[in-house]
XYZ file of C-alpha atoms in Angstrom:
285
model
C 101.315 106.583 50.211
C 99.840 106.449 53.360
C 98.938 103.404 55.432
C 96.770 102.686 58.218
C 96.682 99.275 60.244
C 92.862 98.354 61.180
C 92.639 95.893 63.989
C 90.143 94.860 66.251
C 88.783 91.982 69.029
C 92.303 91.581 70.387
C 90.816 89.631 73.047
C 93.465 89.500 75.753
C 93.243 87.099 77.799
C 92.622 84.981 75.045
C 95.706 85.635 72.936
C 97.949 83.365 71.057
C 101.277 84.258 71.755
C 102.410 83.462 68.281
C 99.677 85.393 66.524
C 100.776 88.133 69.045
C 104.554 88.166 67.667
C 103.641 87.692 64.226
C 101.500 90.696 64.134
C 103.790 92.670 65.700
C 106.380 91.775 62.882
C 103.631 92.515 60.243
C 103.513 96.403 61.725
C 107.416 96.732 61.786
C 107.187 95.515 58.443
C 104.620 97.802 56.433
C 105.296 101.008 59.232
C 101.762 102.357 58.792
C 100.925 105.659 60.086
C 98.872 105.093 62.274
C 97.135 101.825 63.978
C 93.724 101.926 64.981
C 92.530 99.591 67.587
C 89.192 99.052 67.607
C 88.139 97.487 71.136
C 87.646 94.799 73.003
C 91.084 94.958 73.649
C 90.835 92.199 76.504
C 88.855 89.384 77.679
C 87.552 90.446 81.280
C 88.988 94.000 81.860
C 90.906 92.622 84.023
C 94.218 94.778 85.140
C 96.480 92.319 84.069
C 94.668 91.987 80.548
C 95.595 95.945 80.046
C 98.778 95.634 80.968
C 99.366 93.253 78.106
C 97.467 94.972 75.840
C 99.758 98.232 76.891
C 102.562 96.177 76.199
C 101.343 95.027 72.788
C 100.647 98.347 71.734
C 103.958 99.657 72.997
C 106.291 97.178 71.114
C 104.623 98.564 68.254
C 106.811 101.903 68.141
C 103.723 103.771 65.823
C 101.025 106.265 66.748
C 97.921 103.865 67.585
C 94.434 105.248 68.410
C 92.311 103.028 70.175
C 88.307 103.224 71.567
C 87.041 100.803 73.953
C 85.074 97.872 73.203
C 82.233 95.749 75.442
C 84.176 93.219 76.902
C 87.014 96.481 77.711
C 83.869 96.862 81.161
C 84.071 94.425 83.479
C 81.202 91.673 83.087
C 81.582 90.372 86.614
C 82.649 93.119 88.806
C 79.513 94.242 89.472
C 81.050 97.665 92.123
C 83.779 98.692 89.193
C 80.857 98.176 86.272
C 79.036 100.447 88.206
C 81.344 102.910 89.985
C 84.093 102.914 87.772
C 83.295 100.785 84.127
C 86.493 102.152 82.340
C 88.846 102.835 85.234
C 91.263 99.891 83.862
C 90.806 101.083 80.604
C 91.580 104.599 81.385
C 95.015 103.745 83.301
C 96.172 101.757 80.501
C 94.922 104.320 77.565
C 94.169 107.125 79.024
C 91.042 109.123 79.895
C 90.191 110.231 76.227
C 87.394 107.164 75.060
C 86.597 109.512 71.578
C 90.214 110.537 69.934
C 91.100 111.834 66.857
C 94.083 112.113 64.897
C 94.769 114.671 61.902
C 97.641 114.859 59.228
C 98.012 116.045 55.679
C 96.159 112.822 54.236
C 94.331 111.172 57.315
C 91.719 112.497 59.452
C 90.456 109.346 61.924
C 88.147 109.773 64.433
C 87.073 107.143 67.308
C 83.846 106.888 68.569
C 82.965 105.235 71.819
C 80.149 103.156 71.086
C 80.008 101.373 74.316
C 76.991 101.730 77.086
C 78.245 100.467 80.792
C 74.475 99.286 81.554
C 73.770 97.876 78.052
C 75.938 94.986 78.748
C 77.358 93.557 75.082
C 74.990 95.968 72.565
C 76.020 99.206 71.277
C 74.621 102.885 70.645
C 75.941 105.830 69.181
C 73.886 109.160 70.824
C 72.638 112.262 68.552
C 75.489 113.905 70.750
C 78.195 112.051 69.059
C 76.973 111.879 66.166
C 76.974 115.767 65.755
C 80.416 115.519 66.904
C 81.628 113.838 64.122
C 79.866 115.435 62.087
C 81.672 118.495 62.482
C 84.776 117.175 62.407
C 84.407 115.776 59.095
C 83.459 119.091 58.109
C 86.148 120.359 58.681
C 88.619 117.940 57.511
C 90.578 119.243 54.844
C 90.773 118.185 51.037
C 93.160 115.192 50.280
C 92.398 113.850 53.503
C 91.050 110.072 54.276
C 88.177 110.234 56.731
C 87.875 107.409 58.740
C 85.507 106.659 61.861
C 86.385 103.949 64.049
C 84.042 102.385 66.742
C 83.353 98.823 67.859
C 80.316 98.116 67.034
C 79.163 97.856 63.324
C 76.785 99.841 61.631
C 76.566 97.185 58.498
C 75.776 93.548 58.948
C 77.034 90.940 56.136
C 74.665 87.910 57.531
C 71.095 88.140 58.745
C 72.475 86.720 62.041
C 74.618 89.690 62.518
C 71.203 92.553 62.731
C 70.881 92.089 66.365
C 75.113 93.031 66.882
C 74.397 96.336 65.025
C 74.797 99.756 66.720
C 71.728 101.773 68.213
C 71.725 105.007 66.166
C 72.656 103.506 63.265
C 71.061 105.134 60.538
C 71.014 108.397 61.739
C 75.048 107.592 62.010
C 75.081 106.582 59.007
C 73.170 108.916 56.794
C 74.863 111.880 58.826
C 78.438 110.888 58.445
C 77.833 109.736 54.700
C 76.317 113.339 54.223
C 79.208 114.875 55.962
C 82.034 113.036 53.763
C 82.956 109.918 55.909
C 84.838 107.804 53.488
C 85.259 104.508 55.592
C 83.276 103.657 58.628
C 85.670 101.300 60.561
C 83.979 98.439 63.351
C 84.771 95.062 64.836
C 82.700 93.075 67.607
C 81.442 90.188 65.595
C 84.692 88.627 64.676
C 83.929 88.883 60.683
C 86.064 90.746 58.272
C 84.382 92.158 55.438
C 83.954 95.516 53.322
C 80.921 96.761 52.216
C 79.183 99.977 51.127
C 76.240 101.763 53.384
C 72.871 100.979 52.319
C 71.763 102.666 48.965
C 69.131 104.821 50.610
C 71.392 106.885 53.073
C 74.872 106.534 51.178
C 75.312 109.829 49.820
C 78.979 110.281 49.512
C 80.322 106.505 48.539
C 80.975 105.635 51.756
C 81.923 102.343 52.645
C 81.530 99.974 56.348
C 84.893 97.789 56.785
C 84.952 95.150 59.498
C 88.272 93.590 60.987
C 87.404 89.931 62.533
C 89.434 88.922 65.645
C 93.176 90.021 65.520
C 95.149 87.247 68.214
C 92.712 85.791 69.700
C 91.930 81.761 69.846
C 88.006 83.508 69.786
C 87.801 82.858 65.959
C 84.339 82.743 64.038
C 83.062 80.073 62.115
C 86.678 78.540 61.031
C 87.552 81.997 60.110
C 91.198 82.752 61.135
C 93.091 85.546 62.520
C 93.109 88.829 60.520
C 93.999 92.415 60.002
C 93.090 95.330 57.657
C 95.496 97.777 55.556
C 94.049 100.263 54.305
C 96.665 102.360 51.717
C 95.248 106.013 50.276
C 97.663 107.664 48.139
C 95.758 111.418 47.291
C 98.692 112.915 45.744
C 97.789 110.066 42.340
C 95.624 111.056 40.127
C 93.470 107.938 41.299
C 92.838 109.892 44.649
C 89.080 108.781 44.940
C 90.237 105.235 45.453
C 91.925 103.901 48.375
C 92.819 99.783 48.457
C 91.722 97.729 51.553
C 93.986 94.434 51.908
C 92.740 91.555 54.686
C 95.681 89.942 56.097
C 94.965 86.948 57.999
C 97.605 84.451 60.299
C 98.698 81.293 58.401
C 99.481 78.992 60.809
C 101.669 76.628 58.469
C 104.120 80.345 57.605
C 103.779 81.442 61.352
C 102.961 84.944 60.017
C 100.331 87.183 58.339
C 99.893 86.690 54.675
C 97.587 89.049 52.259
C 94.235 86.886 51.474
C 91.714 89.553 49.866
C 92.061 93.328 48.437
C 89.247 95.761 47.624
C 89.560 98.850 45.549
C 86.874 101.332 46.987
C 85.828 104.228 45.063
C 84.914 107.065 47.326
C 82.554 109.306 44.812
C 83.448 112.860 47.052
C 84.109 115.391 44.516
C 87.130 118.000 43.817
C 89.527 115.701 45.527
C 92.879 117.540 45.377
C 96.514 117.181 47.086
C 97.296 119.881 48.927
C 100.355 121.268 50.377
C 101.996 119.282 53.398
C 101.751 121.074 56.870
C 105.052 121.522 57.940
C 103.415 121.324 61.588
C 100.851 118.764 61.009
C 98.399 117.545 63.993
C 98.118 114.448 65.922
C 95.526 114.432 68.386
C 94.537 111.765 71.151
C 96.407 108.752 70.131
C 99.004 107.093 72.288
């Protein structure tokens, strides 16, 4: 069985230290394989907002792959939005905006979907979308293919169309074609699964959205929460992986499971293969 931890909006700056601790307990508890952190991973992008973020991800103690989100470019800052947008970002995570990491049953791959001079909105380039397009085709069989940007590609509420991704469709329709499985974004602070649009789904791919992860930035009443995703290909069910939203209960000072999806991924010939004695971890930190 493998597990992946999907978080997103960690906000800090804005973080309840509670939340914080609990969430760290919820990762030491389930020891997924991999965390991905799907931006705006502080308030500002402020120095001293990275630096806890760092330290979040570092009492973690698992691989975590992380791409930046629009409040991770300084809003007021005008010289370092200009010169130098990610230069906090980059001393906290590192210079790689775009990683990937690869292993006998997960291939995820991050996608900066960011723009410096388009303030809060989002775009994904023909560039990058080529780019993981490739790599999917080249993932191997019994692998989960995830992408992971900020931005969302699906919206659940009409309100939600204008906090969609430039380059959507084309994103979409080319990473369905090239057997994406789960398309992984944050930004508006809503959790919910759903599949791509009928007309440009061609492999049973699905959008899942985490909402706000520690942050006191909630939406609408709705409360802290995380996504576990669990894909076990060596089952004969291997075209199904199960989605669990976790959110904080305030009353149990902890995360506690509160909905579960079962999403079919129609790719055919799925097969387990034979473990890589090497295996391949790529960008994360």
């Amino acid at each position: 069985m493998t597990s992946v931890l999907h978080l997103s909006d960690l906000h800090f700056g804005t973080e309840q230290p509670a939340v914080v601790d609990a969430l760290v307990g919820l990762v030491r508890a389930c020891q997924p394989e991999l965390v991905l952190l799907g931006g705006d991973i502080t308030q500002r992008a402020r120095s001293a907002q990275f630096a806890a973020a760092r330290r979040f991800v570092d009492r973690l103690a698992v691989p975590t792959l992380v791409v930046p989100g629009n409040h991770d470019i300084p809003l007021f800052n005008i010289v370092a939005r200009l010169l130098d947008p990610y230069g906090n970002y980059r001393r906290a995570f590192g210079p790689d905006r775009e990683p990937v990491y690869s292993s006998d049953t997960l291939l995820a791959i991050g996608v900066d979907s960011t723009r410096p001079q388009r303030h809060k909105n989002g775009y994904v380039s023909s560039r990058q979308i080529e780019r993981v397009a490739r790599l999917l085709d080249g993932a191997r069989p019994g692998q989960l293919r995830i992408v992971l940007m900020h931005h969302p590609l699906v919206a659940a509420v009409e309100s939600d169309q204008v906090n969609l991704a430039g380059g959507r469709e084309n994103a979409m329709r080319v990473w369905s074609q090239a057997g994406a499985d789960l398309l992984l974004g944050g930004h508006i602070h809503l959790p919910y699964v759903a599949p791509l649009p009928a007309r440009i789904n061609q492999q049973g791919t699905w959008a899942v959205q985490a909402g706000t992860a520690v942050s006191h930035r909630i939406r609408g009443g709705v409360p802290n929460s995380v996504n576990i995703i669990d894909w076990a290909p060596e089952r004969t069910r291997a075209s199904v992986c199960r989605v669990q939203r976790w959110d904080y209960l305030v009353s149990a000072n902890s995360f506690v499971p509160a909905a579960e999806h079962e999403l079919a991924l129609s790719r055919q010939a799925w097969r387990p293969v034979e473990p890589d004695p090497l295996g391949v971890a790529l960008g994360y930190r």
